[in-house]
Amino acid sequence: MASGVTVSDICKTTYEEIKKDKKHRYVIFFIKDERQIDVEEIGSRDEEYDSFLQKLQAGGAGECRYGLFDFEYMHQCQGTSESSKKQKLFLMSWCPDTAKVKKKMLYSSSFDALKKSLVGVQKYIQATDLSEASQEAVEEKLRSTDRQ
Amino acid sequence: MSGGMLYGGDEIGALVFDPGHHSLRVGYAQEDTPKAEIPAVVGVASDDVKTEPEIKPEENNVSSTPSSNKYYIDTTFLHLPKPNMELHSYMKDGMIENWDLFEQILDYSYEKIIQSESHFHPVLFSESPWNQRQKREKLTELMFEKYKVPAFFLVKNAALAAFANGRATALVIDSGATHTSAVPVLDGYVITNAVVKSPLGGDLLVLRAREMLESIGVDLTPAALIASKEVIREKEKPKFTKKKFNFQPTNSWMTYMVKRTVQDFQQTVLQVSENPYDEKVAMNIPAVQYEFPTGYHQDFGPERFKLAEGLFDHPMLGAGYIASTSAGMCDVDIRPALYSSVVLTGGNSLVQGFSDRLSRDLSSRTPGSMRLKMIAANGTVERRFGAWVGGSILASIGTFQQMWVSAQEYQECGKAQIDRKCP
Ligand SMILES: Nc1ncnc2c1ncn2[C@@H]1O[C@H](COP(=O)(O)OP(=O)(O)O)[C@@H](O)[C@H]1O
């Protein structure tokens, strides 16, 4: 069951710019006029995770958002001393406890539409607070599906 | 009332119905709380003295209930005993079972609560995750054919509760009156073959509490039968006078009223201990004083915890157990997402200490590689009316208006359209 909220083309093109061209580090999406998911903010390639978190919460404690991030970390293959750089795209829904039920409902019931539009995302993360959205928590989630 | 001018207006409010065993929640979409919470029982009194027994309704028009029946609905009417008034539940196993009685409730809702005509308002109904196809279609048919609603929608209550808590994917633990269920929701859809339910809910607590109270000799005469009472000292024999009726209230009425009495005790006094019940620990927690409708009052100590323990200590049906069983029936890939989104809802989850204990029991069952996160709305309204609140918001979202099954679609495609649009 879904809200019927749609995804604007600009979301898809911005996503492709990250996925294919590595043009940006992250995108923040929001639901415009309760109708359509749109791009709110684009983070340049050299921005850090902290700035992503900041932008995600820029609307205040009562707001929800979605965020897409091109995450990099070092992966060590077991039994070898080699490590390789891994890159994974994750899509996060940010619905803090403090948000109004109305916002939570709108964002959670529209998340699936965004998921379906952005093909090739490796991980989906639902976050209500920093224990789920922090860099460490996210890295743990991304690593959990790596082969040891 | 003429509806002519209403047609001209653009905004006709949708209605949201959330039927449960304890009550039916009903109200306008977009509002924060239901307009009414109607007890899920109907009082039926058949008149013994039939004045005109010979008037027969048209052959093809015979209603299944004799026209001499009188129906009593909602707290005020139910709580007043009447000769021959038997109370019946119309729900069974989380689903609507007695449609005649349910229609009475709907008639009442439109007339007394909504106070508007049914053909003006789209209707969203919540349903239990295991609702049967035939019942879903029957409800659809009823709403379109009898109530002439312009549009209709059915949503699983667990999905609504998950959304209202900000999650599209979640393991919803819903503890109501007659059962507790663990329902995995993935991207807004219930994984129906992994739903696990147990018959341990609020009613079980009421039953146990009643047994305990009767065993220590507490008089459970309901407030509705008490005319006056005196102030007495703790544990002193109550001094009260009963209201006089020139008839004997029915057994089903008495049973229901005693249940309501014990329910209040249960909600005020019972508490789930954080760790499995241990009498020594429970002894050291301050007792709670409770006064019954008769005026009798006393302190309750370890019993408070011992009674509530029944929700958790069962090896196969305890809340923690059914939650992990349900997660275990889902695809390995989504289990981490479920454990990290355990949403708690339902009135019975408000028993003090419920969420802490569930969290404790479930964390010991969470696979080492996964993280457990429990999400439980703080407000009692959100918890008791989680599904209703979710439905209320959903039905008011602008883009949702295209999701309804419209009367026209129903005319063209029939009742099975509900299975296509609201799987
Ligand atoms: N504040 C409370 N504390 C403890 N139990 C409560 C509270 N409020 C409601 N309940 C219990 O919750 C149950 C009803 O839950 P609900 O989710 O409304 O059930 P249903 O969906 O079956 O109608 C009843 O057993 C009632 O006693």
Coordinates of C-alpha atoms and ligand atoms in Angstrom, one line a residue:
Chain A
M1 CA 0.0 0.0 0.0
A2 CA 1.4 3.4 -1.0
S3 CA 0.6 7.0 -0.8
G4 CA 0.5 7.7 -4.5
V5 CA 3.2 10.4 -4.2
T6 CA 5.3 10.4 -7.4
V7 CA 9.0 10.9 -8.1
S8 CA 10.2 13.8 -10.2
D9 CA 12.5 13.2 -13.1
I10 CA 15.2 15.4 -11.5
C11 CA 15.5 12.9 -8.7
K12 CA 16.4 10.2 -11.3
T13 CA 18.8 12.3 -13.3
T14 CA 20.6 13.5 -10.2
Y15 CA 20.8 9.9 -9.0
E16 CA 22.4 8.9 -12.3
E17 CA 24.9 11.7 -12.0
I18 CA 26.1 10.1 -8.8
K19 CA 25.9 6.5 -9.8
K20 CA 27.4 6.8 -13.3
D21 CA 29.5 10.0 -13.3
K22 CA 30.4 10.3 -9.6
K23 CA 29.5 13.9 -9.9
H24 CA 28.1 14.4 -6.4
R25 CA 28.6 12.9 -3.0
Y26 CA 25.0 12.9 -1.8
V27 CA 21.4 14.1 -2.5
I28 CA 18.7 15.1 -0.1
F29 CA 15.2 14.6 -1.3
F30 CA 12.0 16.0 0.1
I31 CA 8.3 15.7 -0.7
K32 CA 7.0 18.8 -2.3
D33 CA 3.4 19.9 -1.6
E34 CA 2.6 16.4 -0.5
R35 CA 2.6 15.4 -4.1
Q36 CA 6.1 14.7 -5.5
I37 CA 9.5 13.8 -4.3
D38 CA 12.0 16.4 -5.4
V39 CA 15.7 17.2 -4.9
E40 CA 16.3 19.6 -2.1
E41 CA 20.1 19.7 -1.8
I42 CA 23.1 18.3 -3.6
G43 CA 26.4 17.6 -1.9
S44 CA 29.7 18.0 -3.8
R45 CA 32.1 15.2 -4.1
D46 CA 34.5 16.5 -1.4
E47 CA 31.8 16.9 1.3
E48 CA 32.0 14.8 4.4
Y49 CA 29.4 12.5 6.0
D50 CA 28.7 15.1 8.7
S51 CA 27.5 17.7 6.2
F52 CA 25.1 15.1 4.8
L53 CA 23.7 14.5 8.3
Q54 CA 23.4 18.2 8.8
K55 CA 21.5 18.8 5.6
L56 CA 19.3 15.8 6.3
Q57 CA 18.2 17.4 9.5
A58 CA 18.2 21.0 8.3
G59 CA 14.4 21.1 8.3
G60 CA 14.4 20.8 12.1
A61 CA 13.3 18.1 14.5
G62 CA 9.8 18.0 13.1
E63 CA 10.8 17.2 9.6
C64 CA 11.4 14.0 7.6
R65 CA 13.7 13.6 4.6
Y66 CA 15.3 11.0 2.3
G67 CA 19.0 11.0 1.7
L68 CA 21.2 9.2 -0.8
F69 CA 24.9 8.9 -0.2
D70 CA 27.8 7.4 -2.1
F71 CA 29.7 5.8 0.8
E72 CA 33.3 4.7 0.6
Y73 CA 35.2 2.5 3.1
M74 CA 38.2 0.1 3.1
H75 CA 37.4 -3.5 3.0
Q76 CA 40.0 -6.1 4.1
C77 CA 39.7 -9.5 2.6
Q78 CA 40.1 -12.2 5.2
G79 CA 43.4 -14.1 5.2
T80 CA 45.2 -11.5 3.1
S81 CA 46.8 -8.2 4.0
E82 CA 45.3 -6.5 1.0
S83 CA 42.5 -4.1 1.4
S84 CA 40.4 -2.6 -1.2
K85 CA 38.3 0.5 -1.4
K86 CA 34.6 -0.2 -1.5
Q87 CA 31.9 2.1 -2.7
K88 CA 28.2 1.6 -1.9
L89 CA 25.2 3.7 -2.5
F90 CA 22.7 3.8 0.2
L91 CA 19.2 5.4 0.4
M92 CA 18.0 6.5 3.8
S93 CA 14.6 7.5 5.1
W94 CA 14.9 9.9 7.9
C95 CA 11.8 10.0 10.2
P96 CA 12.8 11.3 13.6
D97 CA 10.7 10.4 16.6
T98 CA 10.0 14.1 17.1
A99 CA 8.4 14.5 13.7
K100 CA 4.6 14.8 13.5
V101 CA 2.8 11.5 12.7
K102 CA 1.6 13.1 9.5
K103 CA 5.1 13.6 8.2
K104 CA 6.2 10.1 9.2
M105 CA 3.2 8.7 7.5
L106 CA 3.8 10.7 4.3
Y107 CA 7.5 9.8 4.1
S108 CA 7.3 6.2 5.0
S109 CA 4.3 5.5 2.7
S110 CA 6.2 7.2 -0.2
F111 CA 9.6 5.6 0.4
D112 CA 8.8 2.6 -1.8
A113 CA 8.1 4.9 -4.8
L114 CA 11.6 6.4 -4.5
K115 CA 13.2 3.0 -4.0
K116 CA 11.6 1.8 -7.2
S117 CA 12.8 4.8 -9.1
L118 CA 16.5 4.7 -8.1
V119 CA 17.6 1.4 -9.5
G120 CA 20.9 0.0 -8.3
V121 CA 21.0 1.3 -4.7
Q122 CA 22.8 -1.3 -2.5
K123 CA 21.3 -0.6 0.8
Y124 CA 18.2 0.9 2.3
I125 CA 18.3 2.3 5.7
Q126 CA 15.4 3.5 7.9
A127 CA 16.5 5.9 10.6
T128 CA 14.7 7.6 13.4
D129 CA 17.7 8.9 15.3
L130 CA 21.5 9.2 15.1
S131 CA 22.1 5.7 16.4
E132 CA 20.8 4.5 13.1
A133 CA 22.0 7.4 10.8
S134 CA 25.6 8.0 12.1
Q135 CA 28.5 7.2 10.0
E136 CA 29.5 4.2 12.2
A137 CA 26.0 2.7 12.1
V138 CA 25.7 3.1 8.4
E139 CA 29.2 1.6 7.8
E140 CA 28.3 -1.3 10.0
K141 CA 25.2 -1.9 7.9
L142 CA 27.0 -1.7 4.7
R143 CA 29.8 -4.0 5.8
S144 CA 27.3 -6.6 7.1
T145 CA 26.6 -7.8 3.5
D146 CA 30.3 -8.0 2.5
R147 CA 31.8 -11.4 2.2
Q148 CA 34.4 -11.9 4.9
Chain B
M1 CA -31.0 16.9 5.1
S2 CA -30.5 17.8 1.4
G3 CA -27.1 17.1 0.1
G4 CA -27.3 19.2 -3.0
M5 CA -24.9 21.9 -1.9
L6 CA -22.4 19.4 -0.6
Y7 CA -21.9 18.1 -4.1
G8 CA -20.8 21.5 -5.2
G9 CA -18.1 21.7 -2.6
D10 CA -14.8 20.1 -3.4
E11 CA -13.6 18.7 0.0
I12 CA -15.8 15.9 1.3
G13 CA -14.1 14.3 4.2
A14 CA -13.2 10.7 4.1
L15 CA -14.1 8.4 7.0
V16 CA -11.8 5.9 8.7
F17 CA -13.0 2.8 10.5
D18 CA -10.7 0.6 12.6
P19 CA -12.6 -2.4 13.9
G20 CA -11.1 -4.4 16.8
H21 CA -12.3 -6.8 19.5
H22 CA -12.3 -4.2 22.2
S23 CA -13.8 -1.4 20.2
L24 CA -14.5 0.1 16.8
R25 CA -12.6 3.4 16.2
V26 CA -14.4 5.7 13.9
G27 CA -13.9 9.3 12.7
Y28 CA -12.9 11.7 10.0
A29 CA -9.7 11.4 8.1
Q30 CA -7.1 14.1 8.8
E31 CA -8.2 14.4 12.4
D32 CA -5.7 13.4 15.1
T33 CA -8.0 11.1 17.0
P34 CA -11.1 9.1 16.2
K35 CA -14.4 10.8 16.9
A36 CA -15.6 7.8 18.8
E37 CA -14.4 4.6 20.2
I38 CA -17.5 2.3 20.3
P39 CA -17.3 -0.9 22.3
A40 CA -17.3 -3.9 20.0
V41 CA -20.4 -5.5 21.5
V42 CA -24.1 -4.9 20.7
G43 CA -26.9 -5.3 23.1
V44 CA -29.9 -7.2 21.6
A45 CA -33.2 -7.3 23.4
S46 CA -36.0 -9.3 21.8
D47 CA -39.5 -8.1 22.9
D48 CA -41.4 -10.9 24.4
V49 CA -44.7 -9.2 24.0
K50 CA -45.2 -9.0 20.3
T51 CA -48.2 -6.7 19.7
E52 CA -48.7 -7.4 16.0
P53 CA -47.3 -10.8 15.4
E54 CA -49.3 -11.4 12.2
I55 CA -47.8 -8.7 10.0
K56 CA -45.4 -10.5 7.8
P57 CA -42.7 -8.7 5.7
E58 CA -42.7 -9.3 2.0
E59 CA -41.3 -12.7 1.1
N60 CA -38.1 -11.5 -0.6
N61 CA -37.6 -8.8 1.9
V62 CA -37.3 -10.8 5.1
S63 CA -34.4 -9.6 7.2
S64 CA -32.6 -12.4 9.1
T65 CA -33.3 -10.8 12.4
P66 CA -36.9 -10.5 13.6
S67 CA -38.0 -6.9 13.4
S68 CA -38.9 -7.0 17.0
N69 CA -35.3 -6.9 18.1
K70 CA -34.0 -3.8 19.7
Y71 CA -30.4 -2.9 19.5
Y72 CA -28.3 -1.1 22.1
I73 CA -25.0 0.4 21.1
D74 CA -22.2 2.4 22.7
T75 CA -21.2 2.8 26.4
T76 CA -24.1 4.8 27.7
F77 CA -26.7 2.4 26.5
L78 CA -24.7 -0.8 27.1
H79 CA -24.0 0.1 30.7
L80 CA -27.7 0.4 31.6
P81 CA -29.2 -3.0 32.2
K82 CA -32.4 -3.8 30.4
P83 CA -34.7 -6.7 30.6
N84 CA -33.6 -9.5 28.2
M85 CA -30.8 -7.5 26.8
E86 CA -28.0 -9.9 25.8
L87 CA -24.6 -8.6 24.7
H88 CA -23.0 -10.1 21.7
S89 CA -19.6 -9.5 20.1
Y90 CA -19.6 -9.3 16.3
M91 CA -15.9 -9.9 16.0
K92 CA -14.2 -13.3 15.9
D93 CA -10.5 -14.0 15.5
G94 CA -9.8 -10.4 14.5
M95 CA -12.4 -10.4 11.8
I96 CA -16.0 -9.3 11.4
E97 CA -18.1 -12.3 12.0
N98 CA -21.7 -11.2 12.6
W99 CA -22.7 -8.9 9.8
D100 CA -26.2 -8.1 11.0
L101 CA -24.8 -6.7 14.2
F102 CA -22.0 -5.0 12.4
E103 CA -24.5 -3.2 10.2
Q104 CA -26.2 -2.0 13.3
I105 CA -22.9 -0.5 14.5
L106 CA -22.4 1.1 11.1
D107 CA -25.9 2.6 11.0
Y108 CA -25.3 4.0 14.5
S109 CA -21.9 5.4 13.5
Y110 CA -23.3 7.3 10.5
E111 CA -26.4 8.5 12.4
K112 CA -24.9 9.4 15.8
I113 CA -21.2 9.9 15.4
I114 CA -20.6 11.1 11.8
Q115 CA -24.1 12.6 11.6
S116 CA -23.9 12.7 7.8
E117 CA -25.1 10.5 5.0
S118 CA -22.8 7.7 3.9
H119 CA -22.9 8.4 0.2
F120 CA -21.0 11.6 0.7
H121 CA -17.9 10.1 2.2
P122 CA -15.1 7.8 0.9
V123 CA -14.4 5.1 3.5
L124 CA -11.1 3.6 4.5
F125 CA -11.3 0.4 6.7
S126 CA -8.4 -1.2 8.5
E127 CA -8.4 -5.0 8.6
S128 CA -6.4 -7.7 10.3
P129 CA -3.5 -9.2 8.3
W130 CA -5.2 -12.5 8.1
N131 CA -8.6 -11.2 7.0
Q132 CA -10.2 -13.6 4.5
R133 CA -10.9 -12.8 0.9
Q134 CA -14.5 -13.6 1.2
K135 CA -14.9 -11.3 4.2
R136 CA -13.0 -8.5 2.4
E137 CA -15.3 -8.8 -0.5
K138 CA -18.4 -8.9 1.6
L139 CA -17.4 -5.7 3.4
T140 CA -16.7 -4.0 0.0
E141 CA -20.1 -5.1 -1.2
L142 CA -21.8 -3.9 1.9
M143 CA -20.2 -0.5 1.7
F144 CA -20.9 0.1 -1.9
E145 CA -24.4 -1.6 -2.1
K146 CA -25.9 -0.6 1.2
Y147 CA -24.1 2.5 2.2
K148 CA -23.5 3.7 -1.3
V149 CA -20.1 5.1 -0.5
P150 CA -18.4 7.0 -3.4
A151 CA -15.0 5.2 -2.8
F152 CA -13.6 2.5 -0.6
F153 CA -10.2 1.2 0.6
L154 CA -9.0 -1.5 2.8
V155 CA -5.6 -1.5 4.5
K156 CA -3.9 -4.0 6.8
N157 CA -3.8 -2.4 10.3
A158 CA -0.2 -3.5 10.8
A159 CA 0.9 -1.6 7.7
L160 CA -0.9 1.5 8.9
A161 CA 0.8 1.2 12.3
A162 CA 4.2 0.8 10.7
F163 CA 3.8 3.9 8.5
A164 CA 2.5 6.0 11.4
N165 CA 5.7 5.2 13.2
G166 CA 7.8 6.2 10.2
R167 CA 8.6 2.8 8.9
A168 CA 7.7 1.2 5.5
T169 CA 9.5 -2.0 6.6
A170 CA 8.9 -3.2 10.1
L171 CA 8.1 -6.1 12.4
V172 CA 4.8 -4.9 14.0
I173 CA 3.9 -6.3 17.4
D174 CA 0.2 -5.6 17.9
S175 CA -1.2 -6.5 21.3
G176 CA -4.9 -6.1 21.6
A177 CA -7.8 -7.5 23.6
T178 CA -8.0 -11.0 22.2
H179 CA -4.6 -11.6 20.8
T180 CA -1.0 -10.4 20.2
S181 CA 0.4 -10.7 16.7
A182 CA 3.8 -10.4 15.1
V183 CA 3.4 -9.1 11.6
P184 CA 6.3 -8.5 9.2
V185 CA 5.7 -5.5 6.8
L186 CA 8.0 -5.1 3.8
D187 CA 7.7 -1.8 1.8
G188 CA 4.2 -1.3 3.1
Y189 CA 3.0 -4.8 2.4
V190 CA 2.3 -7.5 5.0
I191 CA 4.2 -10.8 4.4
T192 CA 1.1 -12.8 5.2
N193 CA 2.7 -16.2 5.4
A194 CA 5.0 -15.1 8.2
V195 CA 2.4 -13.6 10.5
V196 CA 2.4 -15.3 13.9
K197 CA -0.3 -14.7 16.5
S198 CA -1.0 -15.8 20.0
P199 CA -4.2 -15.7 22.0
L200 CA -2.4 -13.8 24.9
G201 CA -3.8 -10.3 25.0
G202 CA -5.7 -7.9 27.3
D203 CA -8.5 -10.4 27.8
L204 CA -6.2 -13.0 29.2
L205 CA -5.0 -10.4 31.8
V206 CA -8.6 -9.7 32.7
L207 CA -9.4 -13.3 33.1
R208 CA -6.4 -14.0 35.3
A209 CA -7.0 -10.8 37.3
R210 CA -10.6 -11.8 37.8
E211 CA -9.7 -15.2 39.1
M212 CA -7.2 -13.7 41.5
L213 CA -9.7 -11.1 42.8
E214 CA -12.4 -13.7 43.2
S215 CA -10.1 -16.0 45.0
I216 CA -9.4 -13.3 47.6
G217 CA -13.1 -12.5 47.9
V218 CA -13.2 -9.1 46.3
D219 CA -16.8 -8.1 45.3
L220 CA -16.8 -7.1 41.7
T221 CA -20.2 -5.6 41.5
P222 CA -20.0 -3.1 38.6
A223 CA -20.5 0.6 39.1
A224 CA -23.6 0.5 37.0
L225 CA -25.4 -1.4 39.8
I226 CA -24.3 0.6 42.7
A227 CA -26.6 3.3 44.1
S228 CA -24.4 4.5 46.9
K229 CA -21.3 3.5 48.9
E230 CA -19.6 4.5 52.1
V231 CA -16.0 5.5 52.7
I232 CA -14.4 2.6 54.5
R233 CA -10.9 1.7 55.8
E234 CA -8.5 -0.4 53.8
K235 CA -9.6 -4.0 53.4
E236 CA -12.8 -3.4 55.4
K237 CA -15.9 -5.0 54.1
P238 CA -17.6 -2.7 51.6
K239 CA -20.8 -0.9 52.5
F240 CA -22.9 -0.1 49.5
T241 CA -26.4 -0.3 48.3
K242 CA -27.5 -1.6 44.9
K243 CA -29.7 0.0 42.4
K244 CA -33.1 -1.5 42.3
F245 CA -34.4 -3.0 39.1
N246 CA -37.6 -5.0 38.7
F247 CA -35.9 -7.5 36.5
Q248 CA -32.7 -9.6 36.6
P249 CA -29.9 -8.3 34.3
T250 CA -28.9 -11.0 31.9
N251 CA -25.8 -13.1 32.4
S252 CA -24.1 -11.8 29.4
W253 CA -24.6 -8.3 30.6
M254 CA -23.2 -9.1 34.0
T255 CA -20.2 -10.8 32.5
Y256 CA -19.5 -7.9 30.3
M257 CA -19.8 -5.3 33.1
V258 CA -17.6 -7.3 35.5
K259 CA -15.1 -7.5 32.7
R260 CA -15.1 -3.8 32.3
T261 CA -14.6 -3.5 36.1
V262 CA -11.7 -5.8 36.1
Q263 CA -10.3 -4.1 32.9
D264 CA -10.0 -0.9 34.8
F265 CA -8.2 -2.7 37.6
Q266 CA -5.9 -4.3 35.1
Q267 CA -5.0 -1.1 33.3
T268 CA -4.3 0.8 36.6
V269 CA -2.6 -1.9 38.6
L270 CA -0.8 -4.4 36.4
Q271 CA 2.8 -4.1 35.4
V272 CA 5.2 -6.3 33.5
S273 CA 8.5 -6.8 35.3
E274 CA 11.6 -6.1 33.3
N275 CA 13.1 -9.5 34.0
P276 CA 11.2 -12.8 34.3
Y277 CA 9.0 -12.7 37.4
D278 CA 10.9 -13.1 40.6
E279 CA 8.8 -12.9 43.8
K280 CA 11.7 -11.6 45.8
V281 CA 12.2 -8.7 43.5
A282 CA 8.5 -8.0 43.2
M283 CA 8.1 -7.9 46.9
N284 CA 10.5 -4.9 47.1
I285 CA 8.5 -2.8 44.7
P286 CA 6.0 -0.5 46.4
A287 CA 2.5 -1.7 46.3
V288 CA -0.3 0.1 44.5
Q289 CA -3.6 1.0 46.0
Y290 CA -6.8 0.3 44.1
E291 CA -10.4 1.1 44.9
F292 CA -13.2 -1.0 43.4
P293 CA -16.7 0.4 42.5
T294 CA -18.0 -1.0 45.8
G295 CA -15.7 1.2 47.7
Y296 CA -13.5 -1.7 48.8
H297 CA -9.8 -0.9 48.5
Q298 CA -6.5 -2.5 49.3
D299 CA -2.9 -2.5 48.2
F300 CA -1.6 -4.9 45.5
G301 CA 2.0 -5.9 45.6
P302 CA 3.7 -8.8 43.8
E303 CA 0.4 -9.9 42.2
R304 CA 0.6 -6.9 39.9
F305 CA 3.7 -8.5 38.3
K306 CA 2.7 -12.1 38.6
L307 CA -0.5 -11.5 36.6
A308 CA 1.1 -9.6 33.8
E309 CA 3.8 -12.2 33.5
G310 CA 1.4 -14.4 31.5
L311 CA 2.0 -12.3 28.4
F312 CA 5.7 -13.1 28.3
D313 CA 6.5 -16.3 30.1
H314 CA 4.8 -18.8 27.8
P315 CA 7.5 -20.7 26.0
M316 CA 5.7 -20.7 22.6
L317 CA 3.3 -17.8 22.8
G318 CA 5.1 -15.1 24.7
A319 CA 5.4 -11.8 22.9
G320 CA 9.2 -12.1 22.5
Y321 CA 8.8 -15.6 21.2
I322 CA 6.2 -14.9 18.5
A323 CA 8.2 -11.9 17.4
S324 CA 11.4 -13.9 16.7
T325 CA 9.4 -16.7 15.2
S326 CA 7.9 -14.4 12.7
A327 CA 11.2 -12.8 11.8
G328 CA 12.6 -16.3 11.4
M329 CA 10.0 -17.2 8.8
C330 CA 11.0 -14.3 6.6
D331 CA 13.8 -14.2 4.1
V332 CA 17.2 -14.0 5.6
D333 CA 18.0 -10.9 3.7
I334 CA 15.2 -8.8 5.3
R335 CA 15.6 -10.1 8.9
P336 CA 18.1 -7.4 9.8
A337 CA 15.7 -4.7 8.6
L338 CA 12.9 -6.3 10.7
Y339 CA 14.9 -6.5 13.9
S340 CA 16.0 -3.0 13.5
S341 CA 12.4 -1.8 13.2
V342 CA 10.2 -3.5 15.8
V343 CA 7.1 -1.3 16.0
L344 CA 4.9 -1.7 19.1
T345 CA 1.2 -1.0 18.9
G346 CA -2.2 -1.9 20.3
G347 CA -3.9 -1.0 23.6
N348 CA -2.5 -3.9 25.5
S349 CA 1.1 -2.8 24.8
L350 CA 0.3 0.1 27.2
V351 CA 0.4 -2.3 30.2
Q352 CA 3.3 -0.7 32.2
G353 CA 6.6 -2.2 31.4
F354 CA 5.5 -4.0 28.3
S355 CA 7.9 -2.4 25.9
D356 CA 10.9 -2.8 28.2
R357 CA 10.2 -6.4 28.7
L358 CA 9.6 -7.1 25.0
S359 CA 12.9 -5.4 24.3
R360 CA 14.7 -7.5 26.8
D361 CA 13.2 -10.8 25.7
L362 CA 13.7 -10.0 22.0
S363 CA 17.3 -8.8 22.4
S364 CA 18.2 -12.2 23.8
R365 CA 16.7 -13.7 20.6
T366 CA 18.2 -11.3 18.1
P367 CA 20.9 -12.9 16.1
G368 CA 24.3 -11.6 17.1
S369 CA 25.0 -9.9 13.8
M370 CA 21.8 -7.9 13.9
R371 CA 20.8 -4.8 15.8
L372 CA 17.5 -4.6 17.7
K373 CA 15.5 -1.3 17.6
M374 CA 12.1 -1.0 19.2
I375 CA 9.9 1.9 18.1
A376 CA 6.9 2.6 20.4
A377 CA 5.0 5.9 20.2
N378 CA 5.0 7.6 23.6
G379 CA 1.5 8.9 23.4
T380 CA -1.2 6.5 24.5
V381 CA -3.4 7.8 21.7
E382 CA -0.9 6.8 19.0
R383 CA -0.5 3.4 20.7
R384 CA -4.1 2.6 21.2
F385 CA -5.2 4.1 17.9
G386 CA -2.1 3.5 15.9
A387 CA -3.9 2.0 12.9
W388 CA -6.7 4.5 13.0
V389 CA -4.3 7.4 13.1
G390 CA -2.3 5.9 10.2
G391 CA -5.5 5.5 8.1
S392 CA -6.6 9.0 9.0
I393 CA -3.5 10.5 7.5
L394 CA -3.3 8.2 4.6
A395 CA -6.8 9.0 3.5
S396 CA -6.1 12.7 3.6
I397 CA -3.0 12.7 1.5
G398 CA -3.7 14.4 -1.8
T399 CA -2.1 11.8 -4.0
F400 CA -3.9 9.0 -2.2
Q401 CA -7.1 10.1 -3.8
Q402 CA -6.2 8.3 -7.0
M403 CA -5.8 5.0 -5.0
W404 CA -9.4 4.5 -3.9
V405 CA -11.6 1.9 -5.4
S406 CA -14.3 4.2 -6.8
A407 CA -18.0 3.3 -7.0
Q408 CA -17.7 3.3 -10.7
E409 CA -14.9 0.8 -10.7
Y410 CA -16.9 -1.3 -8.4
Q411 CA -19.8 -1.2 -10.8
E412 CA -17.6 -2.1 -13.7
C413 CA -15.3 -4.7 -12.1
G414 CA -17.3 -6.1 -9.2
K415 CA -16.2 -6.7 -5.6
A416 CA -13.0 -8.5 -6.6
Q417 CA -11.6 -5.1 -7.5
I418 CA -10.7 -4.8 -3.8
D419 CA -8.3 -7.7 -4.1
R420 CA -6.5 -6.0 -7.0
K421 CA -6.3 -2.5 -5.6
C422 CA -5.9 -3.4 -2.0
P423 CA -3.9 -6.6 -1.8
Ligands
LIG1 N1 -3.7 2.2 29.3 C1 -3.9 0.9 29.2 N2 -3.1 0.1 30.0 C2 -3.3 -1.2 29.8 N3 -4.1 -1.9 29.0 C3 -4.8 -1.1 28.2 C4 -4.8 0.3 28.2 N4 -5.6 0.8 27.3 C5 -6.2 -0.3 26.7 N5 -5.7 -1.4 27.2 C6 -6.1 -2.8 26.9 O1 -5.9 -3.0 25.5 C7 -6.9 -3.9 25.0 C8 -7.5 -3.3 23.8 O2 -6.6 -3.0 22.8 P1 -6.9 -2.6 21.3 O3 -5.7 -2.5 20.6 O4 -7.9 -1.5 21.4 O5 -7.7 -4.0 20.9 P2 -8.5 -4.3 19.7 O6 -7.8 -3.9 18.5 O7 -8.7 -5.8 19.8 O8 -9.9 -3.6 19.8 C9 -7.9 -4.1 26.1 O9 -7.6 -5.4 26.6 C10 -7.6 -3.0 27.1 O10 -7.8 -3.4 28.4

